[in-house]
PDB file of C-alpha atoms in Angstrom:
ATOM      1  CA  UNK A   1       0.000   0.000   0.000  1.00  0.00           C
ATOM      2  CA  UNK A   2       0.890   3.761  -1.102  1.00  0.00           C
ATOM      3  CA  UNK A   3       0.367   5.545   2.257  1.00  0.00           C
ATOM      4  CA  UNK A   4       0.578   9.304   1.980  1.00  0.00           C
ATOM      5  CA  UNK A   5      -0.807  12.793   3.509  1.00  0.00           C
ATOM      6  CA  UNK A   6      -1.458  15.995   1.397  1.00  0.00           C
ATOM      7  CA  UNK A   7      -1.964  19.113   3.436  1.00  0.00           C
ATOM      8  CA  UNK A   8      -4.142  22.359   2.316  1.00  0.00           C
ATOM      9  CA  UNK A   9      -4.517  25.913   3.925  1.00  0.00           C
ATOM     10  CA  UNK A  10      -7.660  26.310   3.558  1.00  0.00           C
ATOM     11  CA  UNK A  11     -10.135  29.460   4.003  1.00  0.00           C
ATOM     12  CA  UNK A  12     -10.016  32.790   5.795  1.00  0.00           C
ATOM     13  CA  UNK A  13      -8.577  31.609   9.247  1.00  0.00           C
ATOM     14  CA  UNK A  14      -5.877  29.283   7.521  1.00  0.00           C
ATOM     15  CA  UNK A  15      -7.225  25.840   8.600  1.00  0.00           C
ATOM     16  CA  UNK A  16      -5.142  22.391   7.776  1.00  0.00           C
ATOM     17  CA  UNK A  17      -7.387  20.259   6.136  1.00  0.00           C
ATOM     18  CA  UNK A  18      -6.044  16.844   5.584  1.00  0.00           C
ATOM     19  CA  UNK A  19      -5.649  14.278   2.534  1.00  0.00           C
ATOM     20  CA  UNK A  20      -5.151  11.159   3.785  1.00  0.00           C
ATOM     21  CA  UNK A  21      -4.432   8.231   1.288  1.00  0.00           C
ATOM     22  CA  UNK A  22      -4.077   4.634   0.947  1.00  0.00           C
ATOM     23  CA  UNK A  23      -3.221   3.822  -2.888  1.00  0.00           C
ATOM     24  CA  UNK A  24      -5.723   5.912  -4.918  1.00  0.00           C
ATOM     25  CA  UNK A  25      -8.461   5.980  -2.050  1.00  0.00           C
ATOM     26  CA  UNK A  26      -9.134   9.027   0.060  1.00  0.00           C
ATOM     27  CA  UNK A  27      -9.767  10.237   3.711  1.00  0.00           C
ATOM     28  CA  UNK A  28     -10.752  13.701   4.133  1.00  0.00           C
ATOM     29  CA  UNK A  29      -9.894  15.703   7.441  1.00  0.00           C
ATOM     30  CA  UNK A  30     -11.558  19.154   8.091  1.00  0.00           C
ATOM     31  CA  UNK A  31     -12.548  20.394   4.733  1.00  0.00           C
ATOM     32  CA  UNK A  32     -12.128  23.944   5.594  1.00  0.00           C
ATOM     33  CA  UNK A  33     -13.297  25.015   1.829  1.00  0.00           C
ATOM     34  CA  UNK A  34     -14.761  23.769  -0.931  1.00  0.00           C
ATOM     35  CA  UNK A  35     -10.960  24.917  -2.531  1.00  0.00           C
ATOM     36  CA  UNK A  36     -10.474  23.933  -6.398  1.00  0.00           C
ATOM     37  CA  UNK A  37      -6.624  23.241  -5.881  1.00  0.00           C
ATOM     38  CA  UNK A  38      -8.758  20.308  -2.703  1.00  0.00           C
ATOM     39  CA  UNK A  39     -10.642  18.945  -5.819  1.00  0.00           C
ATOM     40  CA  UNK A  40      -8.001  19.077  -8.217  1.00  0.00           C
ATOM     41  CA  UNK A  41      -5.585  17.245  -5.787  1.00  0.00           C
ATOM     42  CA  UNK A  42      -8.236  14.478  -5.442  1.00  0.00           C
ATOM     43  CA  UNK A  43      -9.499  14.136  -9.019  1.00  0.00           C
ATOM     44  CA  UNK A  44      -5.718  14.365 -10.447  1.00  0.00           C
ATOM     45  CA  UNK A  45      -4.960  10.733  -8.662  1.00  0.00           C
ATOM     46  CA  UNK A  46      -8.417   9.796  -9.390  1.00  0.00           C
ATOM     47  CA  UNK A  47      -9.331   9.847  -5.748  1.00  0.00           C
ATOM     48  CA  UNK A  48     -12.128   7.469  -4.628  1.00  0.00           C
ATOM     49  CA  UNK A  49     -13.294   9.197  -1.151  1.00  0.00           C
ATOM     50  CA  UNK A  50     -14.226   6.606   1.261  1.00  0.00           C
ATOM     51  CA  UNK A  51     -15.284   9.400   3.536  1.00  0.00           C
ATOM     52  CA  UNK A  52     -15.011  13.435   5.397  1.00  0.00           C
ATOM     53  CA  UNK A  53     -13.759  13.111   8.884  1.00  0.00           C
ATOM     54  CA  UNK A  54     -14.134  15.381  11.002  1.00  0.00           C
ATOM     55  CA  UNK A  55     -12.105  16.709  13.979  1.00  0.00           C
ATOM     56  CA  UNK A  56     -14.901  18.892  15.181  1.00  0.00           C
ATOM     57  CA  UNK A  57     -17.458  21.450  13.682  1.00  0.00           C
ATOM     58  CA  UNK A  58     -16.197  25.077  14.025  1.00  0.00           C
ATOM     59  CA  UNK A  59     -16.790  26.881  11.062  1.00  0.00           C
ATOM     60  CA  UNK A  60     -13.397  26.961   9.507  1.00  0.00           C
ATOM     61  CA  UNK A  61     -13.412  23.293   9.752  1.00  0.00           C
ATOM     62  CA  UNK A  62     -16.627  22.200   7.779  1.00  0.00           C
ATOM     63  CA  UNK A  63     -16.582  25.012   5.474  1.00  0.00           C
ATOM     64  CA  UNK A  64     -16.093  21.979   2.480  1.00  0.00           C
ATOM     65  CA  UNK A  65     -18.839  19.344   3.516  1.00  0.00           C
ATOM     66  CA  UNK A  66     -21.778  20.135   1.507  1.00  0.00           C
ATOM     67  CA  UNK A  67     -19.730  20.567  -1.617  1.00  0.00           C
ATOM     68  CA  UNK A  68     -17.577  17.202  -1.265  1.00  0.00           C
ATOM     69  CA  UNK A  69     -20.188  15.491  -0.130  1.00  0.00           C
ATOM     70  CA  UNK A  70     -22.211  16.625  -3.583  1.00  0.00           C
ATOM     71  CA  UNK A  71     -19.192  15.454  -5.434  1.00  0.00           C
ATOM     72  CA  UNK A  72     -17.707  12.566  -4.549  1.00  0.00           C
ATOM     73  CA  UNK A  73     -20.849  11.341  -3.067  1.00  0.00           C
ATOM     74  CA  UNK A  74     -19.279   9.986   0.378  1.00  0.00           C
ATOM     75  CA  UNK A  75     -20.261  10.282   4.181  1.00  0.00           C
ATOM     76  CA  UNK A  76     -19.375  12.171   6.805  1.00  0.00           C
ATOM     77  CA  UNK A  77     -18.321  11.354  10.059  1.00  0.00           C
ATOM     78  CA  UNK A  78     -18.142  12.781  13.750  1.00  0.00           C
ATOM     79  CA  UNK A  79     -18.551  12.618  17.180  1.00  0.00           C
ATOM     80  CA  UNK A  80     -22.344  12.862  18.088  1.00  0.00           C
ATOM     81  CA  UNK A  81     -21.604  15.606  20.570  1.00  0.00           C
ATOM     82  CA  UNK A  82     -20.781  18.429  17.751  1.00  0.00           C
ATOM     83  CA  UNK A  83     -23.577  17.529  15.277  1.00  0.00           C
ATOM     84  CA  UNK A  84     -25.879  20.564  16.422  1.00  0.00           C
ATOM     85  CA  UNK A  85     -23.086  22.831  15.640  1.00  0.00           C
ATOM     86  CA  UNK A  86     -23.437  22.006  11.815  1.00  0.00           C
ATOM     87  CA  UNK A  87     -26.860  23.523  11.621  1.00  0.00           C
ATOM     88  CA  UNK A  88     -26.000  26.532  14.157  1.00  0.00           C
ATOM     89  CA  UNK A  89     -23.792  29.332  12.800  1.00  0.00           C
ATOM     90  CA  UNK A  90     -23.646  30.916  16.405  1.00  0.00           C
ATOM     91  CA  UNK A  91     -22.534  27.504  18.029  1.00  0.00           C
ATOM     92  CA  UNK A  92     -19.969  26.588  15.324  1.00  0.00           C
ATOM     93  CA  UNK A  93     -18.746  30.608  15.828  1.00  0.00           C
ATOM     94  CA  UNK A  94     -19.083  31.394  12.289  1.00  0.00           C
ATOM     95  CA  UNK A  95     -17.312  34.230  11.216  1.00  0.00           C
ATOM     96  CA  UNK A  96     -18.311  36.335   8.137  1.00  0.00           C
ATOM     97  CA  UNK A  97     -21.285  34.241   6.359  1.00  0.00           C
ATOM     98  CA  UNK A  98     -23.201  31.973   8.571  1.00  0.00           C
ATOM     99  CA  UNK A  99     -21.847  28.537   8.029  1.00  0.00           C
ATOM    100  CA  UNK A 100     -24.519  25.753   7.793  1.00  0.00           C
ATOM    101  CA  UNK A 101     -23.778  21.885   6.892  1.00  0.00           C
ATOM    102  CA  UNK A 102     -26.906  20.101   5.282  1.00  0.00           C
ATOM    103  CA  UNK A 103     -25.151  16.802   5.202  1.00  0.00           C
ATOM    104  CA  UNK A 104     -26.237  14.657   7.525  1.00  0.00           C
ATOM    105  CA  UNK A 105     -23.455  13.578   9.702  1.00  0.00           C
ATOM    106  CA  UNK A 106     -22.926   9.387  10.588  1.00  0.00           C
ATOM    107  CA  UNK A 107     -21.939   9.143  14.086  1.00  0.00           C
ATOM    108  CA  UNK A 108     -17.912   8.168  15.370  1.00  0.00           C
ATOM    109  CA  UNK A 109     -17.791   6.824  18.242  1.00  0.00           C
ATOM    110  CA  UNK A 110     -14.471   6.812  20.373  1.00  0.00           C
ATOM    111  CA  UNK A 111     -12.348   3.695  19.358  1.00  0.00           C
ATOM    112  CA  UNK A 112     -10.956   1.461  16.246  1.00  0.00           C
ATOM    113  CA  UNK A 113     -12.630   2.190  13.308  1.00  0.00           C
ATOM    114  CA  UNK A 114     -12.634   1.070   9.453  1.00  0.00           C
ATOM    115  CA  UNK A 115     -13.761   3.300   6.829  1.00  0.00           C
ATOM    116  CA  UNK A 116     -12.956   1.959   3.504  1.00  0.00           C
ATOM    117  CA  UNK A 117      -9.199   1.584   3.181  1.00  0.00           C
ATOM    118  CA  UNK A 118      -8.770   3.302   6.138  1.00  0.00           C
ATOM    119  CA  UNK A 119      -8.394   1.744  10.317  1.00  0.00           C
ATOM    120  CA  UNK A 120      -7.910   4.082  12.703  1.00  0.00           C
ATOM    121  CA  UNK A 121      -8.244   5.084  16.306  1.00  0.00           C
ATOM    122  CA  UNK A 122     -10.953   7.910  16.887  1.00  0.00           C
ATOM    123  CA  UNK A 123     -10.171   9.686  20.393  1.00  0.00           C
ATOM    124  CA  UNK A 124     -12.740  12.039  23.044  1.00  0.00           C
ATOM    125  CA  UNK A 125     -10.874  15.056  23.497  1.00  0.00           C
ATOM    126  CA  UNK A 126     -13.565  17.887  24.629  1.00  0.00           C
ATOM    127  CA  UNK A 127     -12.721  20.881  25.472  1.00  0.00           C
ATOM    128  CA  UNK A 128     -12.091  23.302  22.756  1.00  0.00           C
ATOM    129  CA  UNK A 129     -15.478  21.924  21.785  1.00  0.00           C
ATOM    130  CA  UNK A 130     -17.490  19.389  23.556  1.00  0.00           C
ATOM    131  CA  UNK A 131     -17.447  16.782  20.987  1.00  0.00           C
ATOM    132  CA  UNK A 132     -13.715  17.679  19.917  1.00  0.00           C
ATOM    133  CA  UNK A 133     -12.163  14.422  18.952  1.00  0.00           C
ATOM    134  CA  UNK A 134      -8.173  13.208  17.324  1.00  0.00           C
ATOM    135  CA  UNK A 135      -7.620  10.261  14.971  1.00  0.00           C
ATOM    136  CA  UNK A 136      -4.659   8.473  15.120  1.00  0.00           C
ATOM    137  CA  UNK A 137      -3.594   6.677  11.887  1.00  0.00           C
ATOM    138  CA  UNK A 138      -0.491   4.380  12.156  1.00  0.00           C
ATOM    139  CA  UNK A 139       1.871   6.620  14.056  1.00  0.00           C
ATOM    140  CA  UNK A 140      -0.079  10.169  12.785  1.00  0.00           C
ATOM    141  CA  UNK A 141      -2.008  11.847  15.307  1.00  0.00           C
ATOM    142  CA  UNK A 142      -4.866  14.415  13.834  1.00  0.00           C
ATOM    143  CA  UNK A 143      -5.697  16.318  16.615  1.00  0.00           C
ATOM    144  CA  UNK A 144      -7.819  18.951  14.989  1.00  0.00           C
ATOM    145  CA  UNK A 145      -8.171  22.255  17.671  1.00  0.00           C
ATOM    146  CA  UNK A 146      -7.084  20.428  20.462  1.00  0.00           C
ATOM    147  CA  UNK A 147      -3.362  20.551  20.605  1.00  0.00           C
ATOM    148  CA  UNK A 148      -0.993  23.026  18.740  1.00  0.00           C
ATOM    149  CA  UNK A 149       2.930  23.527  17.996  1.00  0.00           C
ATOM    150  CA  UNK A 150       3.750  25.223  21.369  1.00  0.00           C
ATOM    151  CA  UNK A 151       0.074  26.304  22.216  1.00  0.00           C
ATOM    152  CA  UNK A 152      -3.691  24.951  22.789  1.00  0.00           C
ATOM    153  CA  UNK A 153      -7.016  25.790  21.392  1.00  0.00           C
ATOM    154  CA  UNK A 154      -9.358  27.986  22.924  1.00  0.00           C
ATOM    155  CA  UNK A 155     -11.477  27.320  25.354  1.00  0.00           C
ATOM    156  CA  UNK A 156     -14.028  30.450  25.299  1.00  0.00           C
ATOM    157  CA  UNK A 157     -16.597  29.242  22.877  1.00  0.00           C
ATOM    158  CA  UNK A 158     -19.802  27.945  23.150  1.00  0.00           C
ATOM    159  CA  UNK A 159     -19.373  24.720  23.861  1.00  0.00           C
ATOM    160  CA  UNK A 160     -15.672  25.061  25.378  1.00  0.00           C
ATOM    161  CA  UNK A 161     -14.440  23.948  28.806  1.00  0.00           C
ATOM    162  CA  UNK A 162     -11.634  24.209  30.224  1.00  0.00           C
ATOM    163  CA  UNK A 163     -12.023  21.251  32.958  1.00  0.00           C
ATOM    164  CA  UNK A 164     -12.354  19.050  29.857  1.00  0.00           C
ATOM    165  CA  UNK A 165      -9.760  20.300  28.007  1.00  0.00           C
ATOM    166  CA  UNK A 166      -7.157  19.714  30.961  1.00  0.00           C
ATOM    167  CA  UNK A 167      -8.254  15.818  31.018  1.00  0.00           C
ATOM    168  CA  UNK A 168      -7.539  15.495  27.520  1.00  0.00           C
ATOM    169  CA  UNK A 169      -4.112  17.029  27.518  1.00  0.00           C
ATOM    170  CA  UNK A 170      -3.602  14.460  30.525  1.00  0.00           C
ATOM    171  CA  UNK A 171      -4.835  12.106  28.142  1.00  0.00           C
ATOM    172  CA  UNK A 172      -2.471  13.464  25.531  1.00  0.00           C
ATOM    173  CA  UNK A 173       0.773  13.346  28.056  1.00  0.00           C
ATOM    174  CA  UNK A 174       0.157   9.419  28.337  1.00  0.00           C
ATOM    175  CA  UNK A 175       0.657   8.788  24.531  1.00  0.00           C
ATOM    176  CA  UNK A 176       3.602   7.800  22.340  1.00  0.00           C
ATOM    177  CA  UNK A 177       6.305  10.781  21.994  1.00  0.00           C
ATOM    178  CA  UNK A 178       7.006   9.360  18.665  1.00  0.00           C
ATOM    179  CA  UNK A 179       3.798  10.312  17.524  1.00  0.00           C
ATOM    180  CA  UNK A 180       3.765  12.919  14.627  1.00  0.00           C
ATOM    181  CA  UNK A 181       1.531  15.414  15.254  1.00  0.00           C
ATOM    182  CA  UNK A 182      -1.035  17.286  12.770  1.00  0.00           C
ATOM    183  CA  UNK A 183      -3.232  19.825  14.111  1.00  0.00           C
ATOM    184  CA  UNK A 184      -5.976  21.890  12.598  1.00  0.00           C
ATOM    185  CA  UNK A 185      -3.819  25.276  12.490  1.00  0.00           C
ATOM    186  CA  UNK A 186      -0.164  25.820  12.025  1.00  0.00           C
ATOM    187  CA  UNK A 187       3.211  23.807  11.611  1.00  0.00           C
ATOM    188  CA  UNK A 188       2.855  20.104  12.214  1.00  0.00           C
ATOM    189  CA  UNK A 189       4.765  18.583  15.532  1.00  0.00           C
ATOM    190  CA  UNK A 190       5.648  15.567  17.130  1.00  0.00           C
ATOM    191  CA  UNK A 191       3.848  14.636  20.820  1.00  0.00           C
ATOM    192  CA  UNK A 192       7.929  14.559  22.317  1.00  0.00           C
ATOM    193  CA  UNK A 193       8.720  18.141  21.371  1.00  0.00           C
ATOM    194  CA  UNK A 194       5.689  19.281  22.806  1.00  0.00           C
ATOM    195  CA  UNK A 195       5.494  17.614  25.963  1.00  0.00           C
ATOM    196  CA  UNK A 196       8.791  19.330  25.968  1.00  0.00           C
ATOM    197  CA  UNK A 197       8.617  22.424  24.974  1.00  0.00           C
ATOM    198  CA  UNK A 198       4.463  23.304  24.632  1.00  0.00           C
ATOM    199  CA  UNK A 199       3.572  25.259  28.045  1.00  0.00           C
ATOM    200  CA  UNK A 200       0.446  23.869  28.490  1.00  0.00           C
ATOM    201  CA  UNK A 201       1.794  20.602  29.121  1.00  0.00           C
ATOM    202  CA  UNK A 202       3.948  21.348  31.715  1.00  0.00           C
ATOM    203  CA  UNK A 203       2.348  19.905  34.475  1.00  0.00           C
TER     204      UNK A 203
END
């Protein structure tokens, strides 16, 4: 198998949204536009998408859905606990133009999961959001909002908390160092630099 990860900077707050592939099939993460230069990366390899995953539903991260979904005809999955925030512009803090998803959204729960070519682990991590959530494909952690190179996400939204997002950064200081780490804004990491160097897990 042909494993490989394209990244795109997508829309007006510069979210990573996330190729995933496995030969010439196709995992989306966070489609944060419906971007052309998305499509054209996907239709160039003659993508088959087994499926939109998302990290959580803040605007800038399911900006894309409707339009993917149109096109390539392929579900979308989340955690249960952000699904009103597709169809709420003032709970997924929509910026600009209200934001709505009309996709309906196939629930993830926390755990191994198979989506066509894909296995992977699908992690709780509330606290930017309550139904915030990380995938973790081989040794590649997605981690969406929750963790960033030296920083966190915020945790003054409307469904935020910061108890929660404490016990998922303890969660996050008993993984793997090794892991390489891909989150929803900015550089990509790895878990040991930032247990070293990230203040927010210096506890």
């Amino acid at each position: 198998h042909m494993k490989s990860i394209e990244t795109f900077v997508l829309g007006m707050v510069q979210v990573n949204t996330y190729l995933l592939w496995n030969d010439d099939h196709v995992l989306v993460i966070d489609p944060g536009s419906k971007s052309l230069r998305l499509q054209e990366a996907i239709d160039k390899r003659n993508g088959i998408v087994d499926g939109i995953v998302l990290t959580h539903a803040h605007f800038d991260h399911i900006a894309g859905v409707d339009t993917l979904v149109n096109k390539y005809h392929c579900p979308l999955y989340m955690n249960d606990l952000d699904i009103p925030l597709l169809t709420d512009p003032q709970l997924n803090f929509s910026i600009g133009d209200p934001i709505i998803v009309h996709t309906k959204a196939q629930v993830l729960t926390p755990g191994e999961h198979t989506i066509g070519k894909f296995t992977f682990r699908y992690i709780d991590a509330p606290g930017h959001s309550e139904g915030c959530s990380m995938l973790l494909w081989d040794d590649h952690l997605f981690c969406g909002d929750v963790l960033f190179q030296g920083s966190i996400g915020r945790t003054d939204l409307a469904t935020s908390s910061n108890t929660k997002m404490m016990q998922s950064l303890k969660y996050i200081k008993t993984m793997d160092p090794d892991l390489k780490v891909y989150p929803g804004h900015g550089p990509r990491t790895t878990l040991k630099d930032e247990f070293q160097w990230n203040p927010y897990l210096q506890f």
